[in-house]
XYZ file of N, CA and C in Angstrom:
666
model
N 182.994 41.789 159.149
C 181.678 41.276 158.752
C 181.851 39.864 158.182
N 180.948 39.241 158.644
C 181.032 37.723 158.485
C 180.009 37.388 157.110
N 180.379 35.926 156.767
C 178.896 35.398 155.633
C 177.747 35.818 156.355
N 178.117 35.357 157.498
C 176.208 35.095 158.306
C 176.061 36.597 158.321
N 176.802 37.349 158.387
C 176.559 39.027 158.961
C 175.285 39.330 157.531
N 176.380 39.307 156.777
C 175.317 39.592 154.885
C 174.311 38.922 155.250
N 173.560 37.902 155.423
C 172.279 37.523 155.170
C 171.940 37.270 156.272
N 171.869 38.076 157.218
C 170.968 37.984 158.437
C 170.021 39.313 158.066
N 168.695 38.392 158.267
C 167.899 40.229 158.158
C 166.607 39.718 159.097
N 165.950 40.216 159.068
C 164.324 40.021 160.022
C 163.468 38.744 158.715
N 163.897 38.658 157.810
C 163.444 37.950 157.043
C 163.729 36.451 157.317
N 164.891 36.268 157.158
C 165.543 34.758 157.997
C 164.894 34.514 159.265
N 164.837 36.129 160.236
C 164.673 35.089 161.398
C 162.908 34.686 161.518
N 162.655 35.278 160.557
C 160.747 35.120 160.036
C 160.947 33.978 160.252
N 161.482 33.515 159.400
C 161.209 32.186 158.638
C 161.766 31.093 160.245
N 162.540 31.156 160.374
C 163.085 30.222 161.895
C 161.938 30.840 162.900
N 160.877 31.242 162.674
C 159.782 31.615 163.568
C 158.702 30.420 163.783
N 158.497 30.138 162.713
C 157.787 29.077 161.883
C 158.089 27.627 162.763
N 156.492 27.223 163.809
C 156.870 25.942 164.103
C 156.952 25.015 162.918
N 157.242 24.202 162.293
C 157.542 23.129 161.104
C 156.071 22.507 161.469
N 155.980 21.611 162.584
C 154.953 20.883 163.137
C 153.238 21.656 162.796
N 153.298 22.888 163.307
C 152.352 23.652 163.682
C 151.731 23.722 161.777
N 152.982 24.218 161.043
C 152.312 24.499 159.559
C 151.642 23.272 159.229
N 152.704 21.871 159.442
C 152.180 20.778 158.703
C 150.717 20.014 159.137
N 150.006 20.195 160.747
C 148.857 19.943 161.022
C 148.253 21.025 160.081
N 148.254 22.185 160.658
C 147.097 23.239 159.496
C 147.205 22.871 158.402
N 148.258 22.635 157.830
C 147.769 21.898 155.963
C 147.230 21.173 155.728
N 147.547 19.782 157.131
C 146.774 18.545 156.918
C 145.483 18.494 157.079
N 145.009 19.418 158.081
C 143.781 19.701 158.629
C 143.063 20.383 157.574
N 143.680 21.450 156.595
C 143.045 22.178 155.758
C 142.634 21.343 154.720
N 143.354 20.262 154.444
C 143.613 19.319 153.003
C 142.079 18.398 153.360
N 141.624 18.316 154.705
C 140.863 16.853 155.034
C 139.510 17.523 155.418
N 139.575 19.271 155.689
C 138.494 20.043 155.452
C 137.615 19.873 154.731
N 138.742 20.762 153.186
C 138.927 20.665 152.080
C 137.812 19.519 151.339
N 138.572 18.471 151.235
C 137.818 17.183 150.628
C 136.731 17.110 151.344
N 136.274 17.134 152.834
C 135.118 17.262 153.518
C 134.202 17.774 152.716
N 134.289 19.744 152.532
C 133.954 20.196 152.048
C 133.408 19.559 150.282
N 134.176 19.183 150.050
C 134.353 18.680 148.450
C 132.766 17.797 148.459
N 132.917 16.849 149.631
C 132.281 15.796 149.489
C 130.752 15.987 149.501
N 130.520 16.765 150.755
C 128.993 17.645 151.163
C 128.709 18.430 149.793
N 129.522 18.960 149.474
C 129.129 19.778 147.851
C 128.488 19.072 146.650
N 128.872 17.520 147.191
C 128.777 16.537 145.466
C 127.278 15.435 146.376
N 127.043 15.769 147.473
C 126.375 15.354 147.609
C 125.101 15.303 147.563
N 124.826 16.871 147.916
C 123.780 18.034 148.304
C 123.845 18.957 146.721
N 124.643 18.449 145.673
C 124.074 19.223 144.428
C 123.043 18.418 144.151
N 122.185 19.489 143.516
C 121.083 18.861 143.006
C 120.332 19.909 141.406
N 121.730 20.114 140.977
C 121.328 20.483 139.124
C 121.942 19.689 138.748
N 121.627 19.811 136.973
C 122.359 18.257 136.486
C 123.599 18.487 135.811
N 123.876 19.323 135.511
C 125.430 19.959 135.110
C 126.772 19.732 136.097
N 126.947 19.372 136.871
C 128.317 19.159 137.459
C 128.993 20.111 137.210
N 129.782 20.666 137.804
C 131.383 21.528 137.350
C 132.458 21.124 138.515
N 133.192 20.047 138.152
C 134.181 19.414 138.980
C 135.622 20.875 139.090
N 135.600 21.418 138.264
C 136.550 22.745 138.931
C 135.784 23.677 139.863
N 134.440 23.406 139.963
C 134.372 24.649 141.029
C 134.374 23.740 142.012
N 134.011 22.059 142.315
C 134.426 21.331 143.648
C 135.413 21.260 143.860
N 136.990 21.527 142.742
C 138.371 21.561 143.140
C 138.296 23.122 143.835
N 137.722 23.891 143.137
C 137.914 25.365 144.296
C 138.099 25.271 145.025
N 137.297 25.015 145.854
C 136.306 24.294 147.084
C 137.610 24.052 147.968
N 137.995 22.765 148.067
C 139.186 22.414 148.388
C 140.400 23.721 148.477
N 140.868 23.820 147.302
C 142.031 25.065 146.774
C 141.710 25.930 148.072
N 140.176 26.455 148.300
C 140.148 27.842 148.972
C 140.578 27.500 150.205
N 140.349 26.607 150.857
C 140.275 26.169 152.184
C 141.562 26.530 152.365
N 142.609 25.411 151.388
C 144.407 25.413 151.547
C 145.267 27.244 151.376
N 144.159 27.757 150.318
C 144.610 28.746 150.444
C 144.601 30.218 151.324
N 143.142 30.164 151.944
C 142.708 30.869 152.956
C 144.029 30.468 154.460
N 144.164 28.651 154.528
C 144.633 28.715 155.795
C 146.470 28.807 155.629
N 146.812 28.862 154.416
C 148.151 30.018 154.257
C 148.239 31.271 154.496
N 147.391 31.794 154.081
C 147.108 32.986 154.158
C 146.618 34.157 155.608
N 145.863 32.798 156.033
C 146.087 33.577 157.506
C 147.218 33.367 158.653
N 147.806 31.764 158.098
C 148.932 31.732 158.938
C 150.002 32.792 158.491
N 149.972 33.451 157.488
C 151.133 34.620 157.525
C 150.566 35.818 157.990
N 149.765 35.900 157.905
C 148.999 37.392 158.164
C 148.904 37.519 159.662
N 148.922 36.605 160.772
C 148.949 36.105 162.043
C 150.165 36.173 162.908
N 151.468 35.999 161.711
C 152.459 36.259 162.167
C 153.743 37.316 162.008
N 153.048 38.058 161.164
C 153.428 39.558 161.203
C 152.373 40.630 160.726
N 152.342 41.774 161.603
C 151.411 42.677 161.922
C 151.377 43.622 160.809
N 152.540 43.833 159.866
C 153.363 44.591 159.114
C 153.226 43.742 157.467
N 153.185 42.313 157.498
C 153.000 41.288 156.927
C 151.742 41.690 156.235
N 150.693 41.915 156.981
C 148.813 41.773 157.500
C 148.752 42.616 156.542
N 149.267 44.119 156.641
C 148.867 45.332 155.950
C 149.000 44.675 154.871
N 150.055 44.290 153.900
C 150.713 44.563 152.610
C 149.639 43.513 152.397
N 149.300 42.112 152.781
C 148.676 41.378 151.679
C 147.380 41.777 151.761
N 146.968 42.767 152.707
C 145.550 43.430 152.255
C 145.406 44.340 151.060
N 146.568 44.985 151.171
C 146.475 45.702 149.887
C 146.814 45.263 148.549
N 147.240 44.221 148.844
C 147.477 42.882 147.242
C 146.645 42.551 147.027
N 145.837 42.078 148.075
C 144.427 41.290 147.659
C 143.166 42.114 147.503
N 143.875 43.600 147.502
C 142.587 44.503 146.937
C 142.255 45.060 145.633
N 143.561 44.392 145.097
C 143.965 44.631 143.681
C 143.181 43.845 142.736
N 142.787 42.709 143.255
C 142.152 40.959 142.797
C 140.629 41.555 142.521
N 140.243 40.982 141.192
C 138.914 40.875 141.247
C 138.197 39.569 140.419
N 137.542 39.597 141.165
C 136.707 38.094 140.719
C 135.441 38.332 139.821
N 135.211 37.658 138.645
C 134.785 37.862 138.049
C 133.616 36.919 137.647
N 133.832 35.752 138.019
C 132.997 34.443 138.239
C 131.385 34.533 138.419
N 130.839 34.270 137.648
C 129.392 33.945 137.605
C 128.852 32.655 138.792
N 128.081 32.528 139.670
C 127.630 32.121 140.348
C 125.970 31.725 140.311
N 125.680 30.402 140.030
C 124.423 30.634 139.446
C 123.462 29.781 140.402
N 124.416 29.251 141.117
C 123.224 28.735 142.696
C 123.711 29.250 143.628
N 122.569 30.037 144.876
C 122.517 30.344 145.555
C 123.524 29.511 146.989
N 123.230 28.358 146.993
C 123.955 27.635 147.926
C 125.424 27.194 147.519
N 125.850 27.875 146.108
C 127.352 27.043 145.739
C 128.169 29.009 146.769
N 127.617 29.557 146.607
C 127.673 30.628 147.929
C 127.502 30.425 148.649
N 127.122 29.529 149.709
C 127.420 29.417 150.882
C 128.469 28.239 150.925
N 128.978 27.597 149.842
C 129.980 26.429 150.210
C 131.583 27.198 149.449
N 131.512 28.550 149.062
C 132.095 29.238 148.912
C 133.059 29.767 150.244
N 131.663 30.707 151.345
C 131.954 31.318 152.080
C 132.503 29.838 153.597
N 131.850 29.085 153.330
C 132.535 27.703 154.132
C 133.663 27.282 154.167
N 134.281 27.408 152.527
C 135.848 26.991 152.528
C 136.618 27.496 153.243
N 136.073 29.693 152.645
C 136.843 30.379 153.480
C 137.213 30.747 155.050
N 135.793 30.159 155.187
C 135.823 30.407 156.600
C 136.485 29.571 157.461
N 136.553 28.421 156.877
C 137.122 26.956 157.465
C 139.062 27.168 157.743
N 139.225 27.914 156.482
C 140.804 28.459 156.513
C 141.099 29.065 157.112
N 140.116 30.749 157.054
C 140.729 31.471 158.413
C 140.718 30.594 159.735
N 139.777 30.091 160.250
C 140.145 29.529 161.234
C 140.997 28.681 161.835
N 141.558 27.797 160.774
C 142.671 26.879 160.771
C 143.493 27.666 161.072
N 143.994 28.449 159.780
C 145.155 29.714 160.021
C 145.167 30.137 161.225
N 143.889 30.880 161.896
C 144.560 31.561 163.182
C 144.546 30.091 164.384
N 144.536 28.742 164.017
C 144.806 28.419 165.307
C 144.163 27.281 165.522
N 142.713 27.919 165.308
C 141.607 27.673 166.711
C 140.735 25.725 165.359
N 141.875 24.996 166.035
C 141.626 23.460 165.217
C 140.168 23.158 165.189
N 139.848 22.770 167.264
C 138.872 22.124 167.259
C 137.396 22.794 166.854
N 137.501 24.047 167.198
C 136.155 25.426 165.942
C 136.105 24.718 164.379
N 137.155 24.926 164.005
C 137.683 24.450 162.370
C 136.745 22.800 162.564
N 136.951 22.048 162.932
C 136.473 20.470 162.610
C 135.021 20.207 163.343
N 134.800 21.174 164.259
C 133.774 20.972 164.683
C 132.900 21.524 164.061
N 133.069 22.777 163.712
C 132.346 23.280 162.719
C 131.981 22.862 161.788
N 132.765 22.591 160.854
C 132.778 22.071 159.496
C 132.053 20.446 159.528
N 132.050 19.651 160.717
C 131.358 18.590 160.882
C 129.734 18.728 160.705
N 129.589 20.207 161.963
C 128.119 20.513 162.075
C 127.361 21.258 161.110
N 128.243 21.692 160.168
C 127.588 22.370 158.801
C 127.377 21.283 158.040
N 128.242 20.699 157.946
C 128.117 19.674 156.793
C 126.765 18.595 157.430
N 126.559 18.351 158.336
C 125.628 17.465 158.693
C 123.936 17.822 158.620
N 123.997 19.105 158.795
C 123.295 20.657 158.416
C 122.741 20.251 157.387
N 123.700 20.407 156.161
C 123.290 20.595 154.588
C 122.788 19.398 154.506
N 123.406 18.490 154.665
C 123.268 17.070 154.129
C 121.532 16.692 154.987
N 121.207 17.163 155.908
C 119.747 16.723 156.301
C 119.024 17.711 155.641
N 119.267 18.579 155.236
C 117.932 19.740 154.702
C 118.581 19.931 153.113
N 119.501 19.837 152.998
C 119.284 20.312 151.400
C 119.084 19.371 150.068
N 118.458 18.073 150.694
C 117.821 16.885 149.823
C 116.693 16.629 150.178
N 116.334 17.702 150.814
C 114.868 17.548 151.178
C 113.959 17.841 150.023
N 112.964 16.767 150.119
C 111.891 17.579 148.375
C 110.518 17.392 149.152
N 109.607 18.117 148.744
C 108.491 18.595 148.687
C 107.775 17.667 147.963
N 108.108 16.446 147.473
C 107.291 15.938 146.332
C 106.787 16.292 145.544
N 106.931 18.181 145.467
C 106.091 18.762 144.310
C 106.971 19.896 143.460
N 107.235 19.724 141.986
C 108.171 20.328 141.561
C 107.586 20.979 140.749
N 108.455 22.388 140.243
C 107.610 23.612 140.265
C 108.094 23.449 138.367
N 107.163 23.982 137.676
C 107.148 23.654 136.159
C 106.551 25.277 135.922
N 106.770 25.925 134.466
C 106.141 26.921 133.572
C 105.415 26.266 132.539
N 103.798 26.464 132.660
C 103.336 26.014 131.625
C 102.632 27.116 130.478
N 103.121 26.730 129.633
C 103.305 28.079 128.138
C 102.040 27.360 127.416
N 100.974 28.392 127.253
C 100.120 27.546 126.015
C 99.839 28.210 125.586
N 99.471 28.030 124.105
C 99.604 28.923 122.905
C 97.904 28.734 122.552
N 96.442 29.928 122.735
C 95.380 29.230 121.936
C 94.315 30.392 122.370
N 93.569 30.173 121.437
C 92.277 30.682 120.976
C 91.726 31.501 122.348
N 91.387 32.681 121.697
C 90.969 33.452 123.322
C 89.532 32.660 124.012
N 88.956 31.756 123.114
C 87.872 31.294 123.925
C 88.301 30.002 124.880
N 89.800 29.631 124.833
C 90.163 28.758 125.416
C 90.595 29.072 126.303
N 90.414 30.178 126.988
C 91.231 30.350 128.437
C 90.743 29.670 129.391
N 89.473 30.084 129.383
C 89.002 29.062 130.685
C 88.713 27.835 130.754
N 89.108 26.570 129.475
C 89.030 25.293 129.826
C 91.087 24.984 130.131
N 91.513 25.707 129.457
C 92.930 25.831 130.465
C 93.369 25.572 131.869
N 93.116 26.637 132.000
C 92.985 27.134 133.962
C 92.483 26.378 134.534
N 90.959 25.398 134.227
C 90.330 24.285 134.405
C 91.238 23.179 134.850
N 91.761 22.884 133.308
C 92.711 21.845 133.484
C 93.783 22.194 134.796
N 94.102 23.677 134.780
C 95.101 23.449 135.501
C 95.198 23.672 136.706
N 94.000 23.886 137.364
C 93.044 23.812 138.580
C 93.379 22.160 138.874
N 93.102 21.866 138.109
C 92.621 20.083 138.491
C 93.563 19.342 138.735
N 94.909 19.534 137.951
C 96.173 18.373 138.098
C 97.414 19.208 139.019
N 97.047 20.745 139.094
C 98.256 21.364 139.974
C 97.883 21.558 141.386
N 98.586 21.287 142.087
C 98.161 21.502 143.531
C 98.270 23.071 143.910
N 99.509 23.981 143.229
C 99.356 25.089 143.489
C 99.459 26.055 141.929
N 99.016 26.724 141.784
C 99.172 27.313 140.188
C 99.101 29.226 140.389
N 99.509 30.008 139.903
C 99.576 31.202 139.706
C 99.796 31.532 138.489
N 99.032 32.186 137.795
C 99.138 33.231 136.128
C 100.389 34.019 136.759
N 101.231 33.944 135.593
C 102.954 34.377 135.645
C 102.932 36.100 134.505
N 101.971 35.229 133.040
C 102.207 36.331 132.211
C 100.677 35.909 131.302
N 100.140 36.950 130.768
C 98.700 36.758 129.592
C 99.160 37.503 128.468
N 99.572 37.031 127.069
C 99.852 37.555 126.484
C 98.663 38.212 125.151
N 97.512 39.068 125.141
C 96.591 38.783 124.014
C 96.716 39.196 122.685
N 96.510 38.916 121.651
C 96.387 39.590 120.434
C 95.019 38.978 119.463
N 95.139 39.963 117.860
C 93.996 39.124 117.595
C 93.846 37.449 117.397
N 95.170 37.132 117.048
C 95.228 35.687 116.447
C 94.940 34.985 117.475
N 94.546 35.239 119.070
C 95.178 34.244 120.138
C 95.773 35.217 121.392
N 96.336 34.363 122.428
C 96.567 34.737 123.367
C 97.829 33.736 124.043
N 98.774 33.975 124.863
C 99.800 32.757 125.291
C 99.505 33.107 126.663
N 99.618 32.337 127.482
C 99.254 32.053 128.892
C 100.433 31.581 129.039
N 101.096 32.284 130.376
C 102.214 31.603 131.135
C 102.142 31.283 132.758
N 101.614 30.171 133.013
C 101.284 29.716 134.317
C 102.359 28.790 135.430
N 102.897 29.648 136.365
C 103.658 28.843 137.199
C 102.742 27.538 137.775
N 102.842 26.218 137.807
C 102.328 24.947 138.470
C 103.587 24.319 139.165
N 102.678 23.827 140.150
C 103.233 22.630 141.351
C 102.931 21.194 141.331
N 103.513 20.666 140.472
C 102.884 19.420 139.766
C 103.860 18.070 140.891
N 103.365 16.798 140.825
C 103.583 15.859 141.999
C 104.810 15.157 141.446
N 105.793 14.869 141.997
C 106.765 14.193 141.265
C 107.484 15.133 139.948
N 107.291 13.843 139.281
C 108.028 14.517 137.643
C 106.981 14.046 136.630
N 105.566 14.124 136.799
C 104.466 14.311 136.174
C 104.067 15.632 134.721
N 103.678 15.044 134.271
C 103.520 15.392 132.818
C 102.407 15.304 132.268
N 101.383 14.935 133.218
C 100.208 14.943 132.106
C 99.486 16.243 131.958
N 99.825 17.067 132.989
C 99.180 18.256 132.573
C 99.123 18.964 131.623
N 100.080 19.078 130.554
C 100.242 19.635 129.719
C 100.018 18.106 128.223
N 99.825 17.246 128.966
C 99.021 16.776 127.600
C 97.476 16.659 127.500
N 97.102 17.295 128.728
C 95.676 17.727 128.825
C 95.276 18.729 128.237
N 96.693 19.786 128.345
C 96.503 21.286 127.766
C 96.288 20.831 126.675
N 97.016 19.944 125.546
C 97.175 19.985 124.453
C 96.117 19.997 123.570
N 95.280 19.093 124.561
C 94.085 18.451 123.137
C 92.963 19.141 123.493
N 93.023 20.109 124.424
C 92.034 20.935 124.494
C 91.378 21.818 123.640
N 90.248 21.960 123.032
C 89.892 22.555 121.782
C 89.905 24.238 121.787
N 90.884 24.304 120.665
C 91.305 25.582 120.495
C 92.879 26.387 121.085
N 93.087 25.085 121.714
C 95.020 24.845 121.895
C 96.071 24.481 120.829
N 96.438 25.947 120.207
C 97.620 25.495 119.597
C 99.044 24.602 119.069
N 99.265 25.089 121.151
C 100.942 24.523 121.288
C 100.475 24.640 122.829
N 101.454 23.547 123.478
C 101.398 23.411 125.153
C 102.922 23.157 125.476
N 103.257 23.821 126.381
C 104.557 23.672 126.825
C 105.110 23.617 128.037
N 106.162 22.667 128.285
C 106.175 22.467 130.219
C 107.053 22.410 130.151
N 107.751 23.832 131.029
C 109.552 24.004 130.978
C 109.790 23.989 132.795
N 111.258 23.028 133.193
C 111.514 22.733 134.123
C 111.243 24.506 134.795
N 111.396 25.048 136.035
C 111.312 26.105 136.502
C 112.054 26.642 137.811
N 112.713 27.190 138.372
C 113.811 27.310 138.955
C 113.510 28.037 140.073
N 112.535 29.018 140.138
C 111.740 30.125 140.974
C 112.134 31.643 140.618
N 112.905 31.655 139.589
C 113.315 32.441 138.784
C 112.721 32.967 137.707
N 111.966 34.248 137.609
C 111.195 34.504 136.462
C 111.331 36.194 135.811
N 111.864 36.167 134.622
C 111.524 37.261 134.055
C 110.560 37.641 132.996
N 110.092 38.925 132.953
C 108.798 39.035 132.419
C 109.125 39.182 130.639
């Protein structure tokens, strides 16, 4: 028995399986995804908080998805075990826009495909999504959606609603709250721009407490 005899196993010759060339395009390709990805994400946000680690994700997933399938691709036996590693994993991450989920499921998807291969899917794709988002998801309506809270006198309901007939293009009663002191009105409005006078109309209306105009998300609990 020779040196080479001891460390010859199916493991070595794994590894001499491995075109060199073949890994280093998929990384490069994953890396230029990646930042692709990165870029459409910082472009097409539109809350005002930033979180520059979940745009490094972004990137990360891509590189790590298209490792991950290049091993899983090249042994069948390989495939099983890191399924059952990665069933162990749980994610725990709060997600609080709808579309940072779909630039989630983009990274990943962008990797598997690298991984198994298939380049020109991978760049073509990822070109035509991204061109996708970037025409429709800066699109505005000119009309942005506000909660208006007013605090007042039960005989003031209906010069309210008045008002808010008049300056909202679209309006719906959300919540009526009554008691003896008063009543609070919570009215979803579709106000033009980033306009504000509606609620200084509410204000000086006789028998208006308090008036209040909170940004609104389409999100409402009672």
């Amino acid at each position: 028995m020779t040196f080479n005899d001891i460390f010859k196993s199916s493991f070595l010759e794994q590894v001499e399986s491995f075109a060199p060339l073949d890994m280093v395009i998929a990384l490069v390709l994953a890396l230029a995804l990646g930042l692709f990805i990165l870029l459409i994400y910082r472009k097409t946000f539109t809350g005002v908080m930033y979180s520059a680690s979940f745009g490094l994700s972004l990137m990360a997933l891509t590189l790590i998805t298209t490792l991950v399938i290049m091993a899983v691709t090249s042994n069948v036996v390989l495939s099983l075990g890191m399924v059952g590693a990665l069933s162990i994993v749980r994610f725990r991450a709060a997600i609080k826009e709808p579309l940072d989920i779909a630039f989630l499921f983009w990274a990943i998807a962008a990797g598997i495909v690298l991984g198994a291969g298939l380049l020109p899917l991978a760049v073509f794709g990822s070109l035509f999504i991204g061109v996708i988002l970037l025409a429709f998801a800066n699109r505005r309506s000119g009309y942005t959606p506000y909660l208006l809270v007013v605090t007042c006198g039960n005989e003031s309901e209906q010069p309210v609603m008045q008002a808010v007939q008049q300056e909202a293009k679209k309006y719906q009663l959300k919540s009526k709250t009554v008691s003896p002191d008063g009543m609070e009105l919570t009215v979803e409005v579709r106000l033009p721009g980033d306009s504000s006078q509606l609620v200084n109309e509410a204000a000086v209306l006789p028998g208006v407490r308090s008036a209040v105009l909170v940004s609104y998300n389409g999100e409402y609990m009672s």
